[in-house]
Tab-separated table of C-alpha atoms and ligand atoms in Angstrom:
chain	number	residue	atom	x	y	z
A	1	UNK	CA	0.000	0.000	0.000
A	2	UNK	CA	1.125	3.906	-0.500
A	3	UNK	CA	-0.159	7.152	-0.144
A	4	UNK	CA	0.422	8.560	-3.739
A	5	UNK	CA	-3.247	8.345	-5.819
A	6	UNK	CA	-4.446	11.385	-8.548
A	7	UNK	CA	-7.303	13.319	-7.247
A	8	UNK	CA	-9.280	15.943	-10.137
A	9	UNK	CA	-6.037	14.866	-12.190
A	10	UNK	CA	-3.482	16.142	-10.033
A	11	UNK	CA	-1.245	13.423	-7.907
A	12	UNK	CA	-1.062	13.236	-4.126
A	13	UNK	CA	0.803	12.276	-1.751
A	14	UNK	CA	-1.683	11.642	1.146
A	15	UNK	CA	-3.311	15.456	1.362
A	16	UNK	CA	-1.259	17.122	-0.343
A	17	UNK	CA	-1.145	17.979	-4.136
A	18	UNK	CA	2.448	17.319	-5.235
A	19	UNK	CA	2.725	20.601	-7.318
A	20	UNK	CA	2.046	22.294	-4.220
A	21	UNK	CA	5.269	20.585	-2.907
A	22	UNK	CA	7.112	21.444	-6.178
A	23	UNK	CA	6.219	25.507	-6.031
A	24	UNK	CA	7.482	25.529	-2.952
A	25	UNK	CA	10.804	23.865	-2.679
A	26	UNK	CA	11.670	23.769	-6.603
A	27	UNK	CA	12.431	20.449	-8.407
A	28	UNK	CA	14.495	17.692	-7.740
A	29	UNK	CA	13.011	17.739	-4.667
A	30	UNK	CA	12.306	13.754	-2.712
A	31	UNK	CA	8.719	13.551	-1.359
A	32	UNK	CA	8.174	11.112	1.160
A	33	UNK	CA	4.904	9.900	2.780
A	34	UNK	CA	4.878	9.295	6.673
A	35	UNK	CA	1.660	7.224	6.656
A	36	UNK	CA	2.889	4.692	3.812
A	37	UNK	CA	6.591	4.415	6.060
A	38	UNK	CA	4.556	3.825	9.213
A	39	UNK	CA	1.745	1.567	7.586
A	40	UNK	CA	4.385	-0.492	6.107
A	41	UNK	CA	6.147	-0.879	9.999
A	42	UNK	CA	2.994	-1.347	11.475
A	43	UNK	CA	2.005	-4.270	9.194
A	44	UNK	CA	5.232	-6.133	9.791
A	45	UNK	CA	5.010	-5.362	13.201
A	46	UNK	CA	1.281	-6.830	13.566
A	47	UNK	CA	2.500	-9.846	11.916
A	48	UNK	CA	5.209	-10.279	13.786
A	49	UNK	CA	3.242	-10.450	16.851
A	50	UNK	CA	3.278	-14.036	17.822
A	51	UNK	CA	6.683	-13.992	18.041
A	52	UNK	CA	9.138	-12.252	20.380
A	53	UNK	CA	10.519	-9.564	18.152
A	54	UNK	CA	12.698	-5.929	17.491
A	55	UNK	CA	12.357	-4.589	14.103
A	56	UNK	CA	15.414	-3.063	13.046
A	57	UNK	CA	15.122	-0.982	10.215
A	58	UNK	CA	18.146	-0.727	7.718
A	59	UNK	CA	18.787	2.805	8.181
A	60	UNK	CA	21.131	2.793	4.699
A	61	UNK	CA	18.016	2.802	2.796
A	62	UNK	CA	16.806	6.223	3.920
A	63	UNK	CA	19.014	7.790	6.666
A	64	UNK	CA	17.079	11.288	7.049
A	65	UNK	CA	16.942	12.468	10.593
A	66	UNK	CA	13.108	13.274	9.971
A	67	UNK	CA	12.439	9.526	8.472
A	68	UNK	CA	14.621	7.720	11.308
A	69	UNK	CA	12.782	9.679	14.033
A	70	UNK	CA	9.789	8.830	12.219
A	71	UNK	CA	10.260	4.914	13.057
A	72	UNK	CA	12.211	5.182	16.255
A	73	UNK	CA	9.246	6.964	17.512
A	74	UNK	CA	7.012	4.026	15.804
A	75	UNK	CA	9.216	1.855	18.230
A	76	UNK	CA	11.580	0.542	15.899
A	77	UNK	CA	15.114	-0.069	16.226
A	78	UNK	CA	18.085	0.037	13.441
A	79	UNK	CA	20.353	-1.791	11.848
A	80	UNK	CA	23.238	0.067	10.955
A	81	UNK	CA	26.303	-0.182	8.930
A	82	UNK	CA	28.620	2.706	9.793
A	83	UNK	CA	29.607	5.110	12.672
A	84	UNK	CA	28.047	7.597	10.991
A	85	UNK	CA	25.086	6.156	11.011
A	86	UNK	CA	24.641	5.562	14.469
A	87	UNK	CA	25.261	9.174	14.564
A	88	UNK	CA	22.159	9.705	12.696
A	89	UNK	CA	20.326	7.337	14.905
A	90	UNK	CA	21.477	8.538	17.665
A	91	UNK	CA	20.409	12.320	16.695
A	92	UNK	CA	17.024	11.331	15.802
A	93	UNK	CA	16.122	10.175	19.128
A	94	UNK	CA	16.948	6.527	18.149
A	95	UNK	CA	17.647	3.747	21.058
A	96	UNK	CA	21.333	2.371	21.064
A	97	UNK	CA	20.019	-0.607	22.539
A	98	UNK	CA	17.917	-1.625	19.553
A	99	UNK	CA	20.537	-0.986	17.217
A	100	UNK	CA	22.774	-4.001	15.371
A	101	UNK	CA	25.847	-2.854	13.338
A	102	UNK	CA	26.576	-4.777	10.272
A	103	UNK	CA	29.039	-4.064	7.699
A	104	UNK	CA	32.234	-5.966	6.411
A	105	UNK	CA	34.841	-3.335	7.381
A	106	UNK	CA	34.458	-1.265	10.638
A	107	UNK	CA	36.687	0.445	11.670
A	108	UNK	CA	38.851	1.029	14.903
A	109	UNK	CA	36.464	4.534	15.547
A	110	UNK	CA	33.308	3.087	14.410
A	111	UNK	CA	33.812	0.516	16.989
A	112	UNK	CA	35.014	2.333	19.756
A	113	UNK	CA	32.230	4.874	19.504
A	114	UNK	CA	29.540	1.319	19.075
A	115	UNK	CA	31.113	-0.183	22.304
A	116	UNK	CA	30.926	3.354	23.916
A	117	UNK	CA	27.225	3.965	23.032
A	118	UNK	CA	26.595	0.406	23.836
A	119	UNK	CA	24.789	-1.278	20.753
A	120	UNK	CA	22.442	-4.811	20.868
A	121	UNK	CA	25.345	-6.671	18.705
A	122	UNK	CA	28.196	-6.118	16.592
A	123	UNK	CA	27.250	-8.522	13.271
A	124	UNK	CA	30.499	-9.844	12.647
A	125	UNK	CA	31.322	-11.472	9.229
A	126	UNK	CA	35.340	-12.636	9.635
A	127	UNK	CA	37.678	-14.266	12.202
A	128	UNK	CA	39.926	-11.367	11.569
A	129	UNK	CA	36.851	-8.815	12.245
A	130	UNK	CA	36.157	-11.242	15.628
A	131	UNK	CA	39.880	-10.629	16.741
A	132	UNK	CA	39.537	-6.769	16.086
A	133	UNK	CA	36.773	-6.240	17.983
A	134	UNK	CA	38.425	-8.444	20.946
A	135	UNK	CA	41.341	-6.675	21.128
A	136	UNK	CA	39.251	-2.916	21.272
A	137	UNK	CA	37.078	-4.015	23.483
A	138	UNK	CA	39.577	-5.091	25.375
A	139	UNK	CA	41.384	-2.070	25.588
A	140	UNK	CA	38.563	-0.362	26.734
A	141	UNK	CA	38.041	-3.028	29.356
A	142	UNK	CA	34.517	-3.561	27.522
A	143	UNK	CA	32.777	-6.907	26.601
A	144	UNK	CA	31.461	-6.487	23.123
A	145	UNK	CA	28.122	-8.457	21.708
A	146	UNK	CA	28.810	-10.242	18.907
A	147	UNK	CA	26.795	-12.277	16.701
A	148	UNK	CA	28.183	-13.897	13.367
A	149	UNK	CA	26.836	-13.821	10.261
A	150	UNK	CA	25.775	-16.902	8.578
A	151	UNK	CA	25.400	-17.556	4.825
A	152	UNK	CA	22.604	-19.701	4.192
A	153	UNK	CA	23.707	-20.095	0.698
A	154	UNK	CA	20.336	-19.320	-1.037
A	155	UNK	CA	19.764	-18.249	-4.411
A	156	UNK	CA	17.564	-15.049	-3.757
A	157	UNK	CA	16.815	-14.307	-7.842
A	158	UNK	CA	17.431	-10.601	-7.485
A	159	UNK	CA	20.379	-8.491	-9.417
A	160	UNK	CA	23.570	-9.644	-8.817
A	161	UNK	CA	24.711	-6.476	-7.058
A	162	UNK	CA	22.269	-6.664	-4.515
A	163	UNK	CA	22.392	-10.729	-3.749
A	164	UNK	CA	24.450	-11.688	-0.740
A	165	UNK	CA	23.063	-14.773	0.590
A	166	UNK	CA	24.955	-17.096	-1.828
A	167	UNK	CA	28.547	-18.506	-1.563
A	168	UNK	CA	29.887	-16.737	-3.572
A	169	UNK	CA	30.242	-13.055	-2.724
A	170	UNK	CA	31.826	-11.752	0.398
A	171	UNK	CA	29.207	-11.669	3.014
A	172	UNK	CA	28.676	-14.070	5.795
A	173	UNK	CA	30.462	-17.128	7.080
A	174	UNK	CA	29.296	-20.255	5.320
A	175	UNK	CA	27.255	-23.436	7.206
A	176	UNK	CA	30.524	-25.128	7.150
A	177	UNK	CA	32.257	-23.206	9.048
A	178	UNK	CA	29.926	-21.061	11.084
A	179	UNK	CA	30.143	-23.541	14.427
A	180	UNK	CA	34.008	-23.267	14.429
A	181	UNK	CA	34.047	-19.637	14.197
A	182	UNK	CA	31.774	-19.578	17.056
A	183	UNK	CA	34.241	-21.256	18.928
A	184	UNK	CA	36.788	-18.953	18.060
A	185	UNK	CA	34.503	-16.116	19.426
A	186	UNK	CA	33.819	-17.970	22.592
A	187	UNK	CA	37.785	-18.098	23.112
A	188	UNK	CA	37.881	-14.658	23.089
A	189	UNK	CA	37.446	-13.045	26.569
A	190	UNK	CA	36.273	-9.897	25.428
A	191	UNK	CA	33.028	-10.818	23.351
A	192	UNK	CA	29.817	-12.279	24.366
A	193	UNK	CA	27.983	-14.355	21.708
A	194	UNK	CA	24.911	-13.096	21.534
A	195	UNK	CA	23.505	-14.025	18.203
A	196	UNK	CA	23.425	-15.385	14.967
A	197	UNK	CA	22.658	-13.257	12.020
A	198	UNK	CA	21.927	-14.152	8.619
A	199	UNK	CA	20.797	-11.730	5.181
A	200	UNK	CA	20.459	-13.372	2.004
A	201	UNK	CA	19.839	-9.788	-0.324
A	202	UNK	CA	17.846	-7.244	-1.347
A	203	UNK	CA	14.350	-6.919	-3.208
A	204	UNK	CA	13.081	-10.159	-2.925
A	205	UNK	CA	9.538	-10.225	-3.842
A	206	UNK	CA	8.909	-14.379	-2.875
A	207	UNK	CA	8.514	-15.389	0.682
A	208	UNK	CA	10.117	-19.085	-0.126
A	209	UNK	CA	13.807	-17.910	-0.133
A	210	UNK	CA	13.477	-16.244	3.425
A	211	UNK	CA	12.205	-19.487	4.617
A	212	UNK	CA	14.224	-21.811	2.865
A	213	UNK	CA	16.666	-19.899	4.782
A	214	UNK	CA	15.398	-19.801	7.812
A	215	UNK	CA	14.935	-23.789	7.693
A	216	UNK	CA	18.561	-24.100	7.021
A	217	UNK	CA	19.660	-22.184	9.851
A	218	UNK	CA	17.184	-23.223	12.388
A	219	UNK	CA	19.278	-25.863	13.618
A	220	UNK	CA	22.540	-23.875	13.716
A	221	UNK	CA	20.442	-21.115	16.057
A	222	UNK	CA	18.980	-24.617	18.619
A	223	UNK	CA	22.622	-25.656	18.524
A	224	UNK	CA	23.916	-21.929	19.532
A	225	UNK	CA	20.905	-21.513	22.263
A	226	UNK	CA	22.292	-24.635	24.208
A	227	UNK	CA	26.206	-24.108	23.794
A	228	UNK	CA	26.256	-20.248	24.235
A	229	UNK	CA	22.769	-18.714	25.449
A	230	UNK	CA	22.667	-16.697	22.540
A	231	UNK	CA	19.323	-14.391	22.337
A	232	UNK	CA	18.624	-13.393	19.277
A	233	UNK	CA	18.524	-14.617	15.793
A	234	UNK	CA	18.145	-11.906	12.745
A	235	UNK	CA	16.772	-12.791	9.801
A	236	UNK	CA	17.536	-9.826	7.702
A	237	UNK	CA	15.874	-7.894	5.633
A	238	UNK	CA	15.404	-7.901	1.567
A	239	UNK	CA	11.641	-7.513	1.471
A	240	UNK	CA	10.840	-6.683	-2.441
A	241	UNK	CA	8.384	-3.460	-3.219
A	242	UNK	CA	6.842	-2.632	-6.327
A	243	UNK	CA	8.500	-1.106	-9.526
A	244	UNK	CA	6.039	-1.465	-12.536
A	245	UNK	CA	3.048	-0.210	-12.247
A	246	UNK	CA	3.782	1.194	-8.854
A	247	UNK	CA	0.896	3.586	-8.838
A	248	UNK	CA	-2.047	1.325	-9.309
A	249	UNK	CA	-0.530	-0.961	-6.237
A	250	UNK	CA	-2.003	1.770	-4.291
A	251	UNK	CA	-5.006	0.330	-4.454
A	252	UNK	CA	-4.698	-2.180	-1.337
A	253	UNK	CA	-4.288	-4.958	-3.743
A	254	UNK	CA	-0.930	-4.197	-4.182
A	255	UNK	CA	0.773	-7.971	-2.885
A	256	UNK	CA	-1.667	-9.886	-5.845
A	257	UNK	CA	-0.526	-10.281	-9.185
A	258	UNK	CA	-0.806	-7.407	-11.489
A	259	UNK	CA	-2.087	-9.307	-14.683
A	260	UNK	CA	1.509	-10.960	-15.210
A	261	UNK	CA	3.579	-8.703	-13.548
A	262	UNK	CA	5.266	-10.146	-10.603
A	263	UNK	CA	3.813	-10.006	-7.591
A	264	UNK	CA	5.685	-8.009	-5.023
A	265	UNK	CA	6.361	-8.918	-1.230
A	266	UNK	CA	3.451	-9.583	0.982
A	267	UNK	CA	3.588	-9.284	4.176
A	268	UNK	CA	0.949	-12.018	5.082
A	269	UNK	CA	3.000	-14.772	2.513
A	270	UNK	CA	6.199	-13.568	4.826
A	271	UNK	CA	4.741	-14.280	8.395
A	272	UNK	CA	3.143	-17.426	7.072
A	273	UNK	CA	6.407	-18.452	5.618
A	274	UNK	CA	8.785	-17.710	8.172
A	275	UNK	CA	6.887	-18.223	11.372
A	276	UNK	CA	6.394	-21.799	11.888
A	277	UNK	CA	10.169	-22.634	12.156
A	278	UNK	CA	11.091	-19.481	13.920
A	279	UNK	CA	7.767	-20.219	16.709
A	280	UNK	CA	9.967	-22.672	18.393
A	281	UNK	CA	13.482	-21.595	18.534
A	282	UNK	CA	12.566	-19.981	21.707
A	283	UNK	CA	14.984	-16.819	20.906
A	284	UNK	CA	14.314	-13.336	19.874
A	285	UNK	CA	13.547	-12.649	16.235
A	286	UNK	CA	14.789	-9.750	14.645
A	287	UNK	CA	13.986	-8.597	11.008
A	288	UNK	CA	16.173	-5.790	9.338
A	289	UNK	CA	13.934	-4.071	6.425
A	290	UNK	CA	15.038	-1.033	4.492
A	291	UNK	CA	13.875	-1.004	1.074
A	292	UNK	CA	10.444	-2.136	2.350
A	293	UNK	CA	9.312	0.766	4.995
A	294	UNK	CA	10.281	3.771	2.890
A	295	UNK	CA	10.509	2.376	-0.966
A	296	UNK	CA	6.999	2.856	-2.169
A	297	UNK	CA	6.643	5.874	0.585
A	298	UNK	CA	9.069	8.195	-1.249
A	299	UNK	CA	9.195	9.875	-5.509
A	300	UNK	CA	11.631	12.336	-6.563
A	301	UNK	CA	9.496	15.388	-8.397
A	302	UNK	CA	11.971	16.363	-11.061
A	303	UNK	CA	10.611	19.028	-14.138
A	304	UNK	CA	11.098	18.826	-17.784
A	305	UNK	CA	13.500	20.965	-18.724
A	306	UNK	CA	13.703	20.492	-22.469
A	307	UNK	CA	12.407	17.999	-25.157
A	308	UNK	CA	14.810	17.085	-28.046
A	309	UNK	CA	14.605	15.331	-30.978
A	310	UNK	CA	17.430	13.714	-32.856
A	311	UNK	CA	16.438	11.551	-35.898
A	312	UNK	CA	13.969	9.112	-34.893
A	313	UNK	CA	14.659	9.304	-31.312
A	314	UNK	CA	12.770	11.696	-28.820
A	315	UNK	CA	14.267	12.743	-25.488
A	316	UNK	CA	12.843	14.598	-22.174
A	317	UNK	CA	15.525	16.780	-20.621
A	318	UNK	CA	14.670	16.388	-16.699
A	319	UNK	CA	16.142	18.494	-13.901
A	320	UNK	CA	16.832	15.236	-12.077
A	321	UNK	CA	19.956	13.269	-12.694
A	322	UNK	CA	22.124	10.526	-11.908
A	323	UNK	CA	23.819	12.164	-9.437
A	324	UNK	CA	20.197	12.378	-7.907
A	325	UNK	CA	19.026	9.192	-8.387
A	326	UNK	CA	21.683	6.472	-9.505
A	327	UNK	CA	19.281	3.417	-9.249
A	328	UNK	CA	18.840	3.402	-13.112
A	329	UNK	CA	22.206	3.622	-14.302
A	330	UNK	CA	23.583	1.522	-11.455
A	331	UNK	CA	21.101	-1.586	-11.480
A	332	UNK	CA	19.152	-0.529	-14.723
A	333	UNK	CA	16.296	-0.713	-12.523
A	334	UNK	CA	12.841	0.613	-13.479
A	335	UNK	CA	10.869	3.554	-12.251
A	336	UNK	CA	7.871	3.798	-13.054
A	337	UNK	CA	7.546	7.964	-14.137
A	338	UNK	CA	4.071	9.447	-14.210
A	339	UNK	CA	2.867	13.322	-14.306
A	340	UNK	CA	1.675	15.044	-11.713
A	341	UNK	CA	-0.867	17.227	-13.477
A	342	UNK	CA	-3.158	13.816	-15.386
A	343	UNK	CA	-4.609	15.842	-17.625
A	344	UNK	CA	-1.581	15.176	-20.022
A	345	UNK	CA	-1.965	11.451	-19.324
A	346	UNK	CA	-5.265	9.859	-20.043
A	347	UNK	CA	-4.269	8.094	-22.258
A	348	UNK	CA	-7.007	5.049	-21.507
A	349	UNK	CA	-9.669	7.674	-23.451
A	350	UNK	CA	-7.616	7.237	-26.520
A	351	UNK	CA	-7.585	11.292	-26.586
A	352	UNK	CA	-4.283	11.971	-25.809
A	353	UNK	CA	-1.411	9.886	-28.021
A	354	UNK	CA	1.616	8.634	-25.948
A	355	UNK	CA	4.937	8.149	-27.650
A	356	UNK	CA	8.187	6.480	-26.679
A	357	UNK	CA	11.040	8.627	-25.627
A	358	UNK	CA	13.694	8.916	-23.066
A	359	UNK	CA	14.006	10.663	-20.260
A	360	UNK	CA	17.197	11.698	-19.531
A	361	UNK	CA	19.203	13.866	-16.804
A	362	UNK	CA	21.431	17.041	-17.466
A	363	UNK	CA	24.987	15.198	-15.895
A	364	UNK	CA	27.526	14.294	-19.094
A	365	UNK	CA	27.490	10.644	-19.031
A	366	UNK	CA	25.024	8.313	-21.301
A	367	UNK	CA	24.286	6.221	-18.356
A	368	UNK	CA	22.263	8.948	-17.001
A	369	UNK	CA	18.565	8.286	-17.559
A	370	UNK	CA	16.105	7.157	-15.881
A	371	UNK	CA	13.874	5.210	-18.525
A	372	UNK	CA	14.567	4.218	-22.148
A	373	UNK	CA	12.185	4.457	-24.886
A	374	UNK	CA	9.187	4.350	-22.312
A	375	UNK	CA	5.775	4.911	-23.605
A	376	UNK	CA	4.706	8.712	-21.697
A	377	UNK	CA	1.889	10.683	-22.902
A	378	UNK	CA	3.640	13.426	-25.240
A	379	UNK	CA	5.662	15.734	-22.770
A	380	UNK	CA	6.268	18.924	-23.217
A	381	UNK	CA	9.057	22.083	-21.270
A	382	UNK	CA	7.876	22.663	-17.929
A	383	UNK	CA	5.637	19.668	-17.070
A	384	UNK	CA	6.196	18.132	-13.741
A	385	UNK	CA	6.635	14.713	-13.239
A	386	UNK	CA	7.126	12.303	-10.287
A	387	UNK	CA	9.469	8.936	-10.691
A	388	UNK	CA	7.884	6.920	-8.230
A	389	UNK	CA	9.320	4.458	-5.346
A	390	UNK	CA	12.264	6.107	-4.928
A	391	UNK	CA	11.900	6.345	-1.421
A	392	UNK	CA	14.932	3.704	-1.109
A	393	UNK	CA	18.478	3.872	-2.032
A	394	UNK	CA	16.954	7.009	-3.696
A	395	UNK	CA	18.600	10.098	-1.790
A	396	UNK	CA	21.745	8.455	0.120
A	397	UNK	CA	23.029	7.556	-3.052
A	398	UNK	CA	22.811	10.903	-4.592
A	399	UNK	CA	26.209	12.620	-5.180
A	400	UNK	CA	27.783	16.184	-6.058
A	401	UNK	CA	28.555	14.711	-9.314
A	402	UNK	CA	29.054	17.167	-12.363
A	403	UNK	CA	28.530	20.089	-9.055
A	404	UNK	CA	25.528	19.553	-8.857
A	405	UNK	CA	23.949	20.640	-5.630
A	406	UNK	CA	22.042	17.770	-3.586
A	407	UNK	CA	18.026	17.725	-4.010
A	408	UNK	CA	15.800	18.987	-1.466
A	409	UNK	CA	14.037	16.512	0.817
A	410	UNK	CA	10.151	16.928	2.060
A	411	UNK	CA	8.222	15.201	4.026
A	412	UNK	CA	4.018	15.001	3.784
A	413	UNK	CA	2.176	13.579	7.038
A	414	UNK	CA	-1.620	13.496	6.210
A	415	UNK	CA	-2.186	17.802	4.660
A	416	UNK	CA	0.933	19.156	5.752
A	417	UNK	CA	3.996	19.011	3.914
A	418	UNK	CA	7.745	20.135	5.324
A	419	UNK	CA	11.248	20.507	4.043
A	420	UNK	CA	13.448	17.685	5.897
A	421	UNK	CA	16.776	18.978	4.252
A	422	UNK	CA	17.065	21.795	2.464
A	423	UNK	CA	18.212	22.093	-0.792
A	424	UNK	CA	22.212	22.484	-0.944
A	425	UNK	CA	23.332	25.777	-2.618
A	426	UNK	CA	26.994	26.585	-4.884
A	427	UNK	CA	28.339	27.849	-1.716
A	428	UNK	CA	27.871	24.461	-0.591
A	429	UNK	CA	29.637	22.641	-3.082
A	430	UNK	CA	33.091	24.295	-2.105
A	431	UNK	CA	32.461	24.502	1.417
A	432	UNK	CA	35.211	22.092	3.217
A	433	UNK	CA	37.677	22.497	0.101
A	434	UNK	CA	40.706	24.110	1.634
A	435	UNK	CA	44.315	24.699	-0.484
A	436	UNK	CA	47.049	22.958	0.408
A	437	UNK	CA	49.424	23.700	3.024
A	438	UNK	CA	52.935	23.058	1.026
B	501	PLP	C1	21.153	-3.607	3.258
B	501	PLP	C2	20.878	-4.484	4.413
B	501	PLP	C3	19.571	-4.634	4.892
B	501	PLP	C4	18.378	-3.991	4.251
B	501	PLP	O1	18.141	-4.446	2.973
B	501	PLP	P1	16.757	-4.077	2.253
B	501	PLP	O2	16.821	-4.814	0.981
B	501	PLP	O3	16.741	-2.619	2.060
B	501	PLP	O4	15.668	-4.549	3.136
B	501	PLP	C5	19.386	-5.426	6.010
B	501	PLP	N1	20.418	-6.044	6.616
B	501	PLP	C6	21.681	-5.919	6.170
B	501	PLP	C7	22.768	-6.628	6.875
B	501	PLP	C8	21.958	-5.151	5.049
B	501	PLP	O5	23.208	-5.039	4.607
């Protein structure tokens, strides 16, 4: 379900008209909806209920202060994967205590400042990573939590760049050799064991690969319970959203099949999946979504700034790039792109003719677009348009590239609408530069 339907042709985001949101803070601007984020937690949450649970949101996917305080206010904790962004947790009003850090490669500062604010567990994914951590905590005359990360080895069928729970890329400690590591741990006198972690990728729209996993590791987490107490057992995250035909998945209908389309992640195929070997394992469960609290709940408005036609081919200018939104060029991954006013769009009456073009951003580089010969209704200089579910991986991907200043970020709770992070300006762009002191 999300918040963004067309009312008398123009599109909203809950109560507010999206052109509205435009006028006021200019284009690219992100526009994010606080009842989709929080309708998507509370679901999970609600089916999560039989069990003994902490959902820790991936904070990576959308790390504004606004949107974290947003959840930890919901009750949520947060799985993070940097100093920085326990930071950000931190500053929103965020619980340490509910907070697992992840990552392959933390540093000595990251984990000082972890132990120091006193996180749930440090997921660990090496023996050398184990023997860092021992030796800082140490130091500090600390005990750290630890819990390893497993690799289930499941095929996930997602993009390549975003699977991780298979054998061959770098995450996780395979089945193999997942009780020996523990032991290692245990040796060391400055961790507790605490858990067992496991995440086998991103966007996953089926429920079977979370609980084929699951079933793998359900005897690894009995056999850690009895040797070392351990309390918790995180299943990840990597719950799918919608793409195509994101709009109409609005509706309420949005987990059923959209004639042929796939059928994104339901929550109620999840908790029916996963539950019945997680019910008796007698250990916390934790889950770790990103993508799937804020994807849907977020587009970026963007305006078109020319159209341009070179031989056969027709193009739409945008004030949006790459640098803005990298999703396209980095996992040619589709967005769906609709108008905001609809008059330009109804295309079901047969009145208005759409043609194929591409729309493309302003940065020098052919890999930024963000759709390819895409039917639209004909577009024309000015018109405002919204690229939908970009709520994820959207805005803390977005770079300076080409000097271009970051986008605006707003944030719409039922009919008000406020800037989370203002636009950045030139003076911005240089600030921090400093000339070198030969
Ligand atoms: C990225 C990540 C997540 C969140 O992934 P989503 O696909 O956004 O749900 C959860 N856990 C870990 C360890 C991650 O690296």
């Amino acid at each position: 379900m999300h918040l963004f339907r067309y009312r008398d042709g123009q599109l909203y985001c809950e109560d507010v008209d999206l052109a509205r949101v435009a006028e006021k803070f200019g284009t690219p601007t992100y526009v994010y909806s606080a009842g989709t984020i929080l309708d998507h937690y509370t679901r999970l949450d609600a089916a999560l209920a039989p069990l003994d649970h902490l959902i820790c949101y991936a904070a990576k996917a959308n790390s504004n202060r606004a949107i974290l305080k947003l959840l930890a206010d919901a009750g949520a904790g947060f799985d993070i994967v940097s100093g920085g962004e326990l930071f950000r947790v931190l500053a929103a009003g965020g619980d340490s205590a509910k907070c697992t850090f992840a990552g392959v490669g933390k540093s000595r500062e990251e984990i000082e400042y972890a132990l120091d604010q006193r996180v749930y567990s440090f997921n660990v994914e090496s023996e050398a990573e184990l023997d860092y951590i021992d030796r800082i905590a140490g130091a500090k005359k600390a005990h750290a939590p630890i819990a390893l990360r497993a690799n289930p080895d499941v095929e996930s069928h997602t993009h390549k760049y975003i699977s991780t729970g298979s054998h061959e890329n770098k995450f996780g400690i395979g089945l193999d050799r997942i009780a020996a590591v523990y032991e290692q741990a245990a040796k060391m006198i400055n961790l507790e064991i605490v858990g067992v972690q496991m995440h086998i990728g991103s966007q996953i729209t089926e429920a079977a690969p979370f609980a084929k996993a699951i079933k793998k590791l359900a005897p690894v987490v009995r056999e850690l319970k009895a040797k070392y107490g351990i309390k918790f057992f995180s299943t990840g995250g990597g719950m799918g959203i919608i793409y195509r035909r994101a709009l109409e998945s609005g509706s309420g209908q949005w987990w059923h099949d959209h004639g042929g389309e796939p059928a994104a992640f339901s929550v109620r195929d999840y908790a029916d999946a996963v539950m019945p070997p997680l019910l008796d394992l007698n250990v916390r469960i934790l889950v770790e979504p990103g993508r799937f609290f804020v994807g849907n709940g977020g587009v970026l408005l963007t305006r078109v700034r020319y159209v341009k036609k070179s031989g056969a081919k027709k193009f739409a200018i945008v004030d949006a790039g790459m640098n803005d939104l990298i999703r396209p060029a980095l996992y040619h991954s589709y967005h769906e792109i609709v108008p905001v006013k609809q008059s330009i769009t109804s295309t079901s009456k047969g009145k208005n003719k759409t043609e194929k073009i591409d729309i493309v951003g302003p940065v020098c580089e052919s890999g930024d677009f963000f759709a390819l010969d895409r039917e639209m209704p004909q577009l024309h200089e000015g018109d405002l348009l919204a690229i939908m579910s970009a709520g994820a991986y959207g805005f803390v991907m977005a770079s300076n590239y080409n000097s271009r200043p970051l986008p605006a970020e707003a944030l719409v709770r039922g009919d008000k609408f406020g800037l989370i992070r203002k636009r950045q300006r030139w003076e911005d762009l240089v600030r921090g530069e400093v000339e070198a002191e030969w």
